[in-house]
Coordinates of C-alpha atoms in Angstrom, one line a residue:
X199 CA 11.9 231.9 63.8
X200 CA 8.3 230.6 64.9
X201 CA 7.5 230.9 68.3
X202 CA 8.0 227.1 70.0
X203 CA 5.4 227.0 72.7
X204 CA 4.9 223.6 75.0
X205 CA 1.5 223.4 76.1
X206 CA 0.0 221.0 78.9
X207 CA -2.9 220.7 80.9
X208 CA -4.1 219.1 84.0
X209 CA -7.8 218.4 84.7
X210 CA -9.8 217.0 87.6
X211 CA -13.4 216.0 86.9
X212 CA -16.3 214.1 88.8
X213 CA -18.4 211.7 86.4
X214 CA -20.8 209.1 87.3
X215 CA -18.8 206.2 85.3
X216 CA -15.0 206.6 85.7
X217 CA -14.1 203.5 83.7
X218 CA -16.5 204.5 80.8
X219 CA -15.0 207.9 80.8
X220 CA -11.5 207.0 80.8
X221 CA -12.6 204.8 77.9
X222 CA -13.9 207.8 76.2
X223 CA -11.1 210.1 76.7
X224 CA -8.7 207.5 75.0
X225 CA -10.9 207.1 72.1
X226 CA -11.4 211.2 71.8
X227 CA -7.4 211.7 72.2
X228 CA -6.9 208.8 69.2
X229 CA -9.6 210.2 67.2
X230 CA -8.0 213.7 67.2
X231 CA -4.6 212.3 65.9
X232 CA -3.0 211.6 69.4
X233 CA -2.5 208.8 71.8
X234 CA -2.6 207.2 75.4
X235 CA 0.5 207.9 77.4
X236 CA -0.5 205.9 80.4
X237 CA -3.9 204.8 82.1
X238 CA -4.1 203.6 86.0
X239 CA -7.5 202.6 87.4
X240 CA -7.8 201.9 91.1
X241 CA -10.3 201.3 93.9
X242 CA -11.5 203.7 96.2
X243 CA -14.3 204.0 98.8
X244 CA -17.2 206.5 99.0
X245 CA -18.2 208.1 102.0
X246 CA -21.0 205.4 102.7
X247 CA -18.4 202.5 102.2
X248 CA -19.4 201.4 98.6
X249 CA -16.3 200.3 96.4
X250 CA -16.2 202.5 93.3
X251 CA -13.5 202.8 90.6
X252 CA -11.2 205.8 90.2
X253 CA -8.5 206.7 87.9
X254 CA -5.7 208.9 86.0
X255 CA -5.3 208.9 82.6
X256 CA -2.7 211.0 80.3
X257 CA -3.1 211.7 76.7
X258 CA -1.1 213.7 74.1
X259 CA -2.9 215.6 71.3
X260 CA -1.9 218.0 68.9
X261 CA -1.7 221.3 70.5
X262 CA -3.8 223.2 67.9
X263 CA -6.4 220.9 69.2
X264 CA -5.9 221.1 73.0
X265 CA -8.6 223.7 73.5
X266 CA -11.2 221.3 71.6
X267 CA -9.9 218.4 73.5
X268 CA -10.4 220.0 76.8
X269 CA -13.9 221.4 76.0
X270 CA -15.1 218.0 75.1
X271 CA -13.7 216.2 78.0
X272 CA -15.3 218.9 80.2
X273 CA -18.8 218.6 78.3
X274 CA -19.1 214.9 79.3
X275 CA -18.4 215.7 83.0
X276 CA -20.8 216.1 85.8
X277 CA -18.4 218.6 87.3
X278 CA -15.1 220.3 86.7
X279 CA -13.1 220.4 90.1
X280 CA -9.8 221.7 88.8
X281 CA -8.5 222.9 85.5
X282 CA -4.8 224.0 84.8
X283 CA -3.8 225.0 81.5
X284 CA 0.5 225.8 81.4
X285 CA 2.5 227.5 78.4
X286 CA 6.3 227.3 78.3
X287 CA 7.9 229.3 75.5
X288 CA 11.5 227.2 74.5
X289 CA 12.0 229.2 71.3
X290 CA 15.3 230.7 72.6
X291 CA 16.3 227.0 74.0
X292 CA 15.5 225.6 70.5
X293 CA 17.4 228.1 68.4
X294 CA 20.4 227.6 70.6
X295 CA 20.3 223.8 70.3
X296 CA 20.3 224.5 66.4
X297 CA 23.2 226.7 66.4
X298 CA 25.2 224.2 68.6
X299 CA 24.2 221.4 66.4
X300 CA 25.0 223.3 63.4
X301 CA 28.5 224.0 64.7
X302 CA 29.1 220.5 65.8
X303 CA 28.0 219.2 62.1
X304 CA 30.7 221.8 60.8
X305 CA 33.3 220.2 63.0
X306 CA 32.3 216.8 62.5
X307 CA 33.0 217.4 58.5
X308 CA 36.1 219.1 59.2
X309 CA 37.6 216.3 61.3
X310 CA 36.4 213.6 58.7
X311 CA 38.3 215.4 56.4
X312 CA 41.6 215.8 58.4
X313 CA 41.2 211.9 59.0
X314 CA 40.8 211.1 55.2
X315 CA 44.2 213.2 54.9
X316 CA 46.0 211.6 57.7
X317 CA 49.4 210.0 56.9
X318 CA 50.0 208.2 59.9
X319 CA 48.0 205.4 62.1
X320 CA 48.6 207.8 65.1
X321 CA 47.3 210.8 63.7
X322 CA 44.1 208.7 62.3
X323 CA 43.5 207.5 65.8
X324 CA 43.8 211.1 67.5
X325 CA 41.4 212.3 65.1
X326 CA 39.0 209.7 65.4
X327 CA 39.1 210.0 69.4
X328 CA 37.9 213.4 68.8
X329 CA 35.5 212.7 65.8
X330 CA 33.8 210.3 68.5
X331 CA 33.4 212.9 70.9
X332 CA 31.7 215.3 68.4
X333 CA 29.4 212.9 67.2
X334 CA 28.2 212.1 70.5
X335 CA 27.5 215.5 71.4
X336 CA 25.6 215.8 67.9
X337 CA 23.0 212.6 69.2
X338 CA 22.5 214.3 72.5
X339 CA 21.5 217.7 70.6
X340 CA 19.7 215.9 68.2
X341 CA 17.5 214.3 70.7
X342 CA 17.0 217.5 72.8
X343 CA 15.9 219.2 69.4
X344 CA 13.3 216.2 68.7
X345 CA 11.9 216.5 72.3
X346 CA 11.2 220.3 72.2
X347 CA 9.5 219.5 68.4
X348 CA 7.5 216.7 69.8
X349 CA 6.4 218.5 73.1
X350 CA 5.3 221.5 71.2
X351 CA 3.5 219.7 68.8
X352 CA 1.8 217.4 70.8
X353 CA 0.5 218.5 74.1
X354 CA 0.0 216.7 77.1
X355 CA -3.3 216.3 79.2
X356 CA -3.7 214.6 82.6
X357 CA -7.1 213.9 83.7
X358 CA -8.1 212.5 87.2
X359 CA -11.5 210.8 87.0
X360 CA -13.4 211.1 90.1
X361 CA -16.7 209.3 90.7
X362 CA -19.6 211.5 91.7
X363 CA -20.8 209.2 94.2
X364 CA -17.1 209.8 96.0
X365 CA -17.7 213.3 96.4
X366 CA -21.4 213.4 97.5
X367 CA -21.4 213.6 101.6
X368 CA -23.4 211.2 103.8
X369 CA -26.1 213.1 105.4
X370 CA -28.7 212.3 107.9
X371 CA -31.2 214.6 109.5
X372 CA -29.1 217.7 108.0
X373 CA -26.0 216.4 109.7
X374 CA -23.2 215.6 107.0
X375 CA -21.3 212.6 108.7
X376 CA -18.7 212.9 106.0
X377 CA -17.7 216.5 107.4
X378 CA -17.6 215.1 111.0
X379 CA -15.4 212.2 109.8
X380 CA -13.2 214.3 108.0
X381 CA -12.9 217.0 111.2
X382 CA -12.1 213.7 113.4
X383 CA -9.3 212.6 111.0
X384 CA -7.5 216.0 111.1
X385 CA -7.9 216.5 114.7
X386 CA -6.1 212.8 114.9
X387 CA -3.8 214.1 112.6
X388 CA -2.6 217.2 114.5
X389 CA -2.4 215.2 117.6
X390 CA 0.1 212.7 116.1
X391 CA 2.0 215.6 114.6
X392 CA 2.1 217.5 117.8
X393 CA 3.1 214.1 119.7
X394 CA 5.9 213.4 117.1
X395 CA 7.2 217.2 117.2
X396 CA 7.3 216.8 121.2
X397 CA 9.3 213.5 120.9
X398 CA 11.8 215.0 118.6
X399 CA 12.4 218.0 120.6
X400 CA 12.8 216.0 124.0
X401 CA 15.0 213.6 122.4
X402 CA 17.3 216.1 120.6
X403 CA 17.3 218.7 122.9
X404 CA 15.7 218.4 126.2
X405 CA 17.1 214.9 127.1
X406 CA 20.9 216.0 126.4
X407 CA 20.3 219.1 128.4
X408 CA 18.7 217.0 131.5
X409 CA 21.7 214.9 131.2
X410 CA 24.3 217.4 131.0
X411 CA 22.6 218.9 134.1
X412 CA 22.6 215.7 135.8
X413 CA 26.0 214.2 135.2
X414 CA 28.0 216.4 137.5
X415 CA 25.7 215.6 140.4
X416 CA 26.1 212.1 139.7
X417 CA 29.7 212.1 139.8
X418 CA 29.7 214.0 143.1
X419 CA 27.4 211.2 144.2
X420 CA 29.5 208.7 143.2
X421 CA 32.5 210.3 144.6
X422 CA 30.7 210.8 148.0
X423 CA 29.5 207.2 148.3
X424 CA 33.1 205.9 147.3
X425 CA 34.5 208.1 150.4
X426 CA 31.6 206.8 152.7
X427 CA 32.4 203.1 151.7
X428 CA 36.2 203.6 152.3
X429 CA 35.5 205.1 155.9
X430 CA 32.9 202.6 156.5
X431 CA 35.4 200.0 155.6
X432 CA 38.2 201.4 157.7
X433 CA 35.9 201.9 161.1
X434 CA 34.8 198.3 160.5
X435 CA 38.4 196.9 160.3
X436 CA 39.5 198.9 163.2
X437 CA 36.5 197.8 165.2
X438 CA 37.6 194.2 164.1
X439 CA 40.9 194.5 165.7
X440 CA 40.0 196.2 169.0
X441 CA 37.7 193.3 169.6
X442 CA 40.7 190.7 168.9
X443 CA 42.8 192.8 171.7

């Protein structure tokens, strides 16, 4: 059994014109015998406030042309920020699926033979029910085998295309405003996270503890107040009786 390896790649590049680069990547994939799986373009903002396009494109190319495709994509880029190439050997799973499929097909042939020889309607229906289960398993196994074959034959490449204008920091008199802004945003995030953690801890732990501690004192207070009011009511009633006498 020839080794069956699924190879995929993820790439992040900076370019002068993201839209043009994505079109070039799509054309490259098709020219090499591949195709575009998905393409997404959206608007972002550079450090100086300009709206610039950015996007992500996913293509499939023949696995033997994966390295060539990556080299040509990187050759047209201003910079490569990230590159990851992964490989997964699925030979064992593929062989196991083929063996199971062979066994299911043998069982299917045997059931068809039995059904043809059935003498009663009940026997025919029983065999037919088993045959449906076997045929359903065959469809599932065939789909999994086809998936492995297609994935190994056609590598998946996902490319994030970033405009060079966005990656350049704003600098005035040697002061990079983009760095200062990033630090300020990070400080704000840290504050929000700390405040949120404090509120969660206060609501879930501190508040119930305070209520548990204060509850007995509150009950005693209610009891003392009730006794005091009752005694005061008795004294008032006694004073009114004495005045009437």
